[in-house]
Amino acid sequence: ATLISCSVVSLQVMEVELTLAVSKAASAHSGSKRLGTSSISASGNSVSDLSLVNKHLLPVFQEVMEASILKYGGYVAETWHGFYLVAFHNPLAAITWAINVQKELMVAAWQPLILQLDSCCEMLASSAPEGRHPFVFRGPRLKMGLAWGGLQSVGLHETTGRAAYYGPTVNLANRLKAAASGGQVLIATPPEDNFKTKSFIQSQIPNASCFDLGLLQMKDVLGMKHILQVQLQELSHRPFPSLS
């Protein structure tokens, strides 16, 4: 299975986290898992900005995410106050979902007042290559990290009764999310598997682009990981800072 978590919305007056984990079925209680994390950020500096986020941003965000998760075969294990935990049996489905939801969020029906927030503003490409989308960003930016491997344990959430996932793969997904910039999807591989993973993704998902971002040591993650940025080809001109 593959899990993806998202944290969202940072304001001066408040922080809200949306954590999504993406997977196909809650019945996947053992074996190899694929995990990912993502977060969108929208920033403002007043109580009125916070009201806009609560009234106009979060409902649209949740509607787009939940429809997209369903479309790509996701199972929502947990959700509350904008937090999601979802799982996929098929890692390719999770990657396909992650790169496509970036565009779905960009073309969503955001209110003009939301698009006036600094980190939700429309950003046109300075010179979009043929076949690329004219916008590089529009609306809140979603940070995403995907990781795969075994899970320490899978149990039942004590409140919802739905699947709850734990283990180093979940931690890796969250560390990747933390390393990502808004609008960026990151995956990690052992250095020796980097080329094979990149080639496999691009052969199986024809509209995907992979960019090698080099090695990164992350907190509480064993060993250096090779980081790949994955995105739709039409959004491959999105600018991102270097990983720290």
CSV table of C-alpha atoms in Angstrom, one decimal:
chain,number,residue,atom,x,y,z
A,1,ALA,CA,0.0,0.0,0.0
A,2,THR,CA,1.0,3.6,-0.4
A,3,LEU,CA,0.4,6.4,2.2
A,4,ILE,CA,0.5,10.1,1.6
A,5,SER,CA,0.0,12.8,4.2
A,6,CYS,CA,-0.6,16.5,3.7
A,7,SER,CA,-0.1,19.4,6.1
A,8,VAL,CA,-1.8,22.6,5.2
A,9,VAL,CA,-2.1,26.3,5.9
A,10,SER,CA,0.2,28.3,8.0
A,11,LEU,CA,-1.0,31.6,9.3
A,12,GLN,CA,0.6,34.1,11.7
A,13,VAL,CA,-2.4,33.7,14.0
A,14,MET,CA,-2.8,29.9,13.7
A,15,GLU,CA,-1.4,26.7,12.1
A,16,VAL,CA,-3.6,24.0,10.6
A,17,GLU,CA,-2.2,20.7,9.5
A,18,LEU,CA,-3.8,18.5,6.9
A,19,THR,CA,-2.0,15.1,6.8
A,20,LEU,CA,-3.0,12.7,4.0
A,21,ALA,CA,-1.9,9.2,3.7
A,22,VAL,CA,-2.9,7.5,0.5
A,23,SER,CA,-3.6,3.8,0.0
A,24,LYS,CA,-6.1,1.6,-1.8
A,25,ALA,CA,-7.7,-0.5,1.0
A,26,ALA,CA,-7.8,-0.6,4.7
A,27,SER,CA,-7.6,-4.4,4.4
A,28,ALA,CA,-3.9,-4.0,3.6
A,29,HIS,CA,-2.9,-4.7,7.1
A,30,SER,CA,0.4,-6.4,6.4
A,31,GLY,CA,3.3,-6.7,3.9
A,32,SER,CA,5.1,-4.0,2.0
A,33,LYS,CA,3.6,-0.5,2.1
A,34,ARG,CA,4.1,2.6,0.0
A,35,LEU,CA,3.8,5.9,1.9
A,36,GLY,CA,3.8,9.5,1.0
A,37,THR,CA,3.2,12.8,2.6
A,38,SER,CA,2.1,16.2,1.3
A,39,SER,CA,1.2,19.6,2.6
A,40,ILE,CA,-0.3,22.7,1.2
A,41,SER,CA,0.5,26.1,2.6
A,42,ALA,CA,-1.4,29.3,2.4
A,43,SER,CA,-0.2,32.2,4.4
A,44,GLY,CA,-1.7,35.4,5.5
A,45,ASN,CA,-1.3,37.8,8.4
A,46,SER,CA,-4.7,38.6,9.9
A,47,VAL,CA,-7.8,37.1,11.4
A,48,SER,CA,-9.7,38.0,8.2
A,49,ASP,CA,-7.2,35.8,6.3
A,50,LEU,CA,-7.9,33.0,8.7
A,51,SER,CA,-11.6,33.4,8.1
A,52,LEU,CA,-11.0,33.2,4.4
A,53,VAL,CA,-9.1,30.0,4.8
A,54,ASN,CA,-11.7,28.4,6.9
A,55,LYS,CA,-14.6,29.5,4.8
A,56,HIS,CA,-13.3,29.3,1.2
A,57,LEU,CA,-10.0,27.4,1.1
A,58,LEU,CA,-10.4,24.3,3.2
A,59,PRO,CA,-13.8,23.3,1.8
A,60,VAL,CA,-12.5,23.5,-1.8
A,61,PHE,CA,-9.3,21.8,-0.8
A,62,GLN,CA,-11.1,18.9,0.9
A,63,GLU,CA,-13.6,18.5,-2.0
A,64,VAL,CA,-10.8,18.3,-4.6
A,65,MET,CA,-8.7,15.9,-2.5
A,66,GLU,CA,-11.5,13.5,-1.6
A,67,ALA,CA,-12.8,13.3,-5.2
A,68,SER,CA,-9.3,12.7,-6.5
A,69,ILE,CA,-8.5,10.1,-3.8
A,70,LEU,CA,-11.6,8.2,-4.8
A,71,LYS,CA,-10.8,8.5,-8.5
A,72,TYR,CA,-7.4,6.9,-8.1
A,73,GLY,CA,-8.5,4.2,-5.8
A,74,GLY,CA,-7.6,5.6,-2.4
A,75,TYR,CA,-8.9,4.6,1.0
A,76,VAL,CA,-9.2,7.4,3.7
A,77,ALA,CA,-8.0,5.8,6.9
A,78,GLU,CA,-8.3,8.9,9.0
A,79,THR,CA,-9.7,12.4,8.6
A,80,TRP,CA,-10.5,15.2,11.0
A,81,HIS,CA,-10.0,19.0,10.9
A,82,GLY,CA,-8.4,18.7,7.4
A,83,PHE,CA,-6.2,15.7,8.4
A,84,TYR,CA,-6.3,12.7,6.0
A,85,LEU,CA,-4.7,9.3,6.1
A,86,VAL,CA,-5.2,7.3,2.9
A,87,ALA,CA,-3.7,4.1,1.5
A,88,PHE,CA,-3.1,2.5,-2.0
A,89,HIS,CA,-2.1,-1.1,-2.7
A,90,ASN,CA,-0.4,0.0,-5.9
A,91,PRO,CA,2.5,2.5,-5.6
A,92,LEU,CA,2.0,3.6,-9.2
A,93,ALA,CA,-1.5,4.6,-8.4
A,94,ALA,CA,-0.3,6.7,-5.5
A,95,ILE,CA,2.3,8.5,-7.7
A,96,THR,CA,-0.2,9.0,-10.4
A,97,TRP,CA,-2.6,10.5,-7.9
A,98,ALA,CA,0.0,12.7,-6.3
A,99,ILE,CA,1.1,14.3,-9.6
A,100,ASN,CA,-2.4,14.7,-10.9
A,101,VAL,CA,-3.9,16.2,-7.8
A,102,GLN,CA,-1.3,19.0,-8.1
A,103,LYS,CA,-2.9,20.1,-11.4
A,104,GLU,CA,-6.5,19.5,-10.0
A,105,LEU,CA,-5.8,21.8,-7.1
A,106,MET,CA,-4.3,24.4,-9.5
A,107,VAL,CA,-7.4,24.6,-11.7
A,108,ALA,CA,-9.9,24.4,-8.9
A,109,ALA,CA,-12.5,27.1,-8.5
A,110,TRP,CA,-10.7,29.2,-6.0
A,111,GLN,CA,-12.3,32.4,-4.8
A,112,PRO,CA,-10.5,35.6,-6.0
A,113,LEU,CA,-9.9,36.5,-2.3
A,114,ILE,CA,-8.1,33.2,-1.8
A,115,LEU,CA,-5.9,33.9,-4.9
A,116,GLN,CA,-4.9,37.3,-3.3
A,117,LEU,CA,-3.2,35.5,-0.4
A,118,ASP,CA,0.6,35.5,-0.8
A,119,SER,CA,1.1,31.8,-1.0
A,120,CYS,CA,-2.1,31.2,-3.1
A,121,CYS,CA,-1.4,33.8,-5.8
A,122,GLU,CA,-1.4,33.0,-9.5
A,123,MET,CA,2.1,32.7,-10.9
A,124,LEU,CA,2.5,32.5,-14.7
A,125,ALA,CA,5.4,30.9,-16.3
A,126,SER,CA,7.9,33.5,-17.7
A,127,SER,CA,8.0,31.4,-20.9
A,128,ALA,CA,6.0,28.2,-20.8
A,129,PRO,CA,7.4,25.6,-23.3
A,130,GLU,CA,5.0,24.2,-25.8
A,131,GLY,CA,2.7,21.7,-24.2
A,132,ARG,CA,3.3,23.1,-20.7
A,133,HIS,CA,0.6,24.8,-18.6
A,134,PRO,CA,0.7,28.6,-18.7
A,135,PHE,CA,0.5,28.7,-14.9
A,136,VAL,CA,3.2,27.3,-12.7
A,137,PHE,CA,1.2,27.9,-9.5
A,138,ARG,CA,-2.4,28.9,-8.7
A,139,GLY,CA,-4.1,28.4,-5.3
A,140,PRO,CA,-2.5,26.8,-2.3
A,141,ARG,CA,0.7,24.9,-2.8
A,142,LEU,CA,0.7,21.2,-1.8
A,143,LYS,CA,3.8,19.6,-0.4
A,144,MET,CA,4.0,15.8,-1.0
A,145,GLY,CA,6.4,13.0,-0.1
A,146,LEU,CA,6.0,9.4,-1.0
A,147,ALA,CA,8.0,6.5,0.5
A,148,TRP,CA,7.6,2.7,0.4
A,149,GLY,CA,8.7,-0.2,2.6
A,150,GLY,CA,7.4,-2.3,5.5
A,151,LEU,CA,5.3,-1.0,8.3
A,152,GLN,CA,6.0,-1.5,11.9
A,153,SER,CA,2.4,-2.1,12.7
A,154,VAL,CA,-1.1,-1.6,11.3
A,155,GLY,CA,-3.9,-1.4,13.8
A,156,LEU,CA,-7.3,0.2,14.2
A,157,HIS,CA,-7.8,3.8,15.2
A,158,GLU,CA,-9.4,3.9,18.6
A,159,THR,CA,-12.0,6.5,17.7
A,160,THR,CA,-12.9,5.9,14.0
A,161,GLY,CA,-12.2,2.1,13.9
A,162,ARG,CA,-10.3,2.6,10.6
A,163,ALA,CA,-6.8,1.5,9.7
A,164,ALA,CA,-3.9,3.2,11.5
A,165,TYR,CA,-0.4,2.9,10.1
A,166,TYR,CA,2.9,3.1,12.0
A,167,GLY,CA,6.6,2.6,11.3
A,168,PRO,CA,9.8,4.0,9.6
A,169,THR,CA,8.1,4.2,6.2
A,170,VAL,CA,5.5,6.6,7.7
A,171,ASN,CA,8.4,8.6,9.2
A,172,LEU,CA,10.2,8.7,5.9
A,173,ALA,CA,7.1,10.0,4.1
A,174,ASN,CA,6.7,12.7,6.6
A,175,ARG,CA,10.4,13.7,6.4
A,176,LEU,CA,10.1,13.9,2.6
A,177,LYS,CA,7.1,16.1,3.0
A,178,ALA,CA,9.0,18.4,5.4
A,179,ALA,CA,11.9,18.6,2.8
A,180,ALA,CA,9.5,19.5,-0.1
A,181,SER,CA,8.5,22.9,-1.2
A,182,GLY,CA,4.9,23.8,-1.8
A,183,GLY,CA,3.8,22.3,-5.1
A,184,GLN,CA,6.5,19.6,-5.0
A,185,VAL,CA,6.3,15.8,-4.9
A,186,LEU,CA,9.3,13.9,-3.6
A,187,ILE,CA,10.2,10.3,-3.4
A,188,ALA,CA,13.3,8.6,-1.9
A,189,THR,CA,15.3,5.6,-3.0
A,190,PRO,CA,18.5,3.9,-1.9
A,191,PRO,CA,21.3,5.4,-4.0
A,192,GLU,CA,21.8,2.1,-5.9
A,193,ASP,CA,18.1,2.0,-7.0
A,194,ASN,CA,17.8,5.6,-8.2
A,195,PHE,CA,18.2,5.1,-11.9
A,196,LYS,CA,16.0,2.0,-11.9
A,197,THR,CA,13.2,3.7,-10.0
A,198,LYS,CA,13.3,6.8,-12.2
A,199,SER,CA,13.2,4.7,-15.4
A,200,PHE,CA,10.4,2.5,-14.1
A,201,ILE,CA,8.2,5.5,-13.2
A,202,GLN,CA,8.7,7.2,-16.5
A,203,SER,CA,8.0,4.0,-18.4
A,204,GLN,CA,4.8,3.2,-16.5
A,205,ILE,CA,3.4,6.7,-16.2
A,206,PRO,CA,4.0,8.3,-19.6
A,207,ASN,CA,3.0,11.8,-18.6
A,208,ALA,CA,5.4,11.9,-15.6
A,209,SER,CA,8.7,13.6,-15.3
A,210,CYS,CA,11.4,12.7,-12.8
A,211,PHE,CA,14.3,15.0,-11.7
A,212,ASP,CA,17.3,13.8,-9.7
A,213,LEU,CA,17.8,16.1,-6.7
A,214,GLY,CA,20.8,14.2,-5.2
A,215,LEU,CA,21.4,12.7,-1.8
A,216,LEU,CA,19.8,13.8,1.4
A,217,GLN,CA,20.2,12.7,5.0
A,218,MET,CA,17.0,13.2,6.9
A,219,LYS,CA,16.4,13.1,10.6
A,220,ASP,CA,15.6,9.7,12.1
A,221,VAL,CA,15.9,8.1,8.6
A,222,LEU,CA,18.6,5.4,8.3
A,223,GLY,CA,21.2,6.2,5.7
A,224,MET,CA,21.4,8.7,2.9
A,225,LYS,CA,18.5,8.6,0.4
A,226,HIS,CA,18.5,9.6,-3.2
A,227,ILE,CA,15.7,12.1,-3.8
A,228,LEU,CA,13.6,12.3,-6.9
A,229,GLN,CA,11.1,15.0,-7.8
A,230,VAL,CA,8.1,13.6,-9.7
A,231,GLN,CA,5.5,15.7,-11.5
A,232,LEU,CA,3.4,16.0,-14.6
A,233,GLN,CA,5.4,16.9,-17.7
A,234,GLU,CA,3.1,19.9,-18.3
A,235,LEU,CA,4.1,21.3,-14.8
A,236,SER,CA,7.8,20.4,-15.2
A,237,HIS,CA,8.8,24.1,-15.4
A,238,ARG,CA,7.7,24.8,-11.8
A,239,PRO,CA,10.6,26.5,-10.0
A,240,PHE,CA,11.7,25.1,-6.6
A,241,PRO,CA,14.6,26.0,-4.3
A,242,SER,CA,17.4,23.5,-3.6
A,243,LEU,CA,16.8,20.9,-0.9
A,244,SER,CA,18.4,21.9,2.4
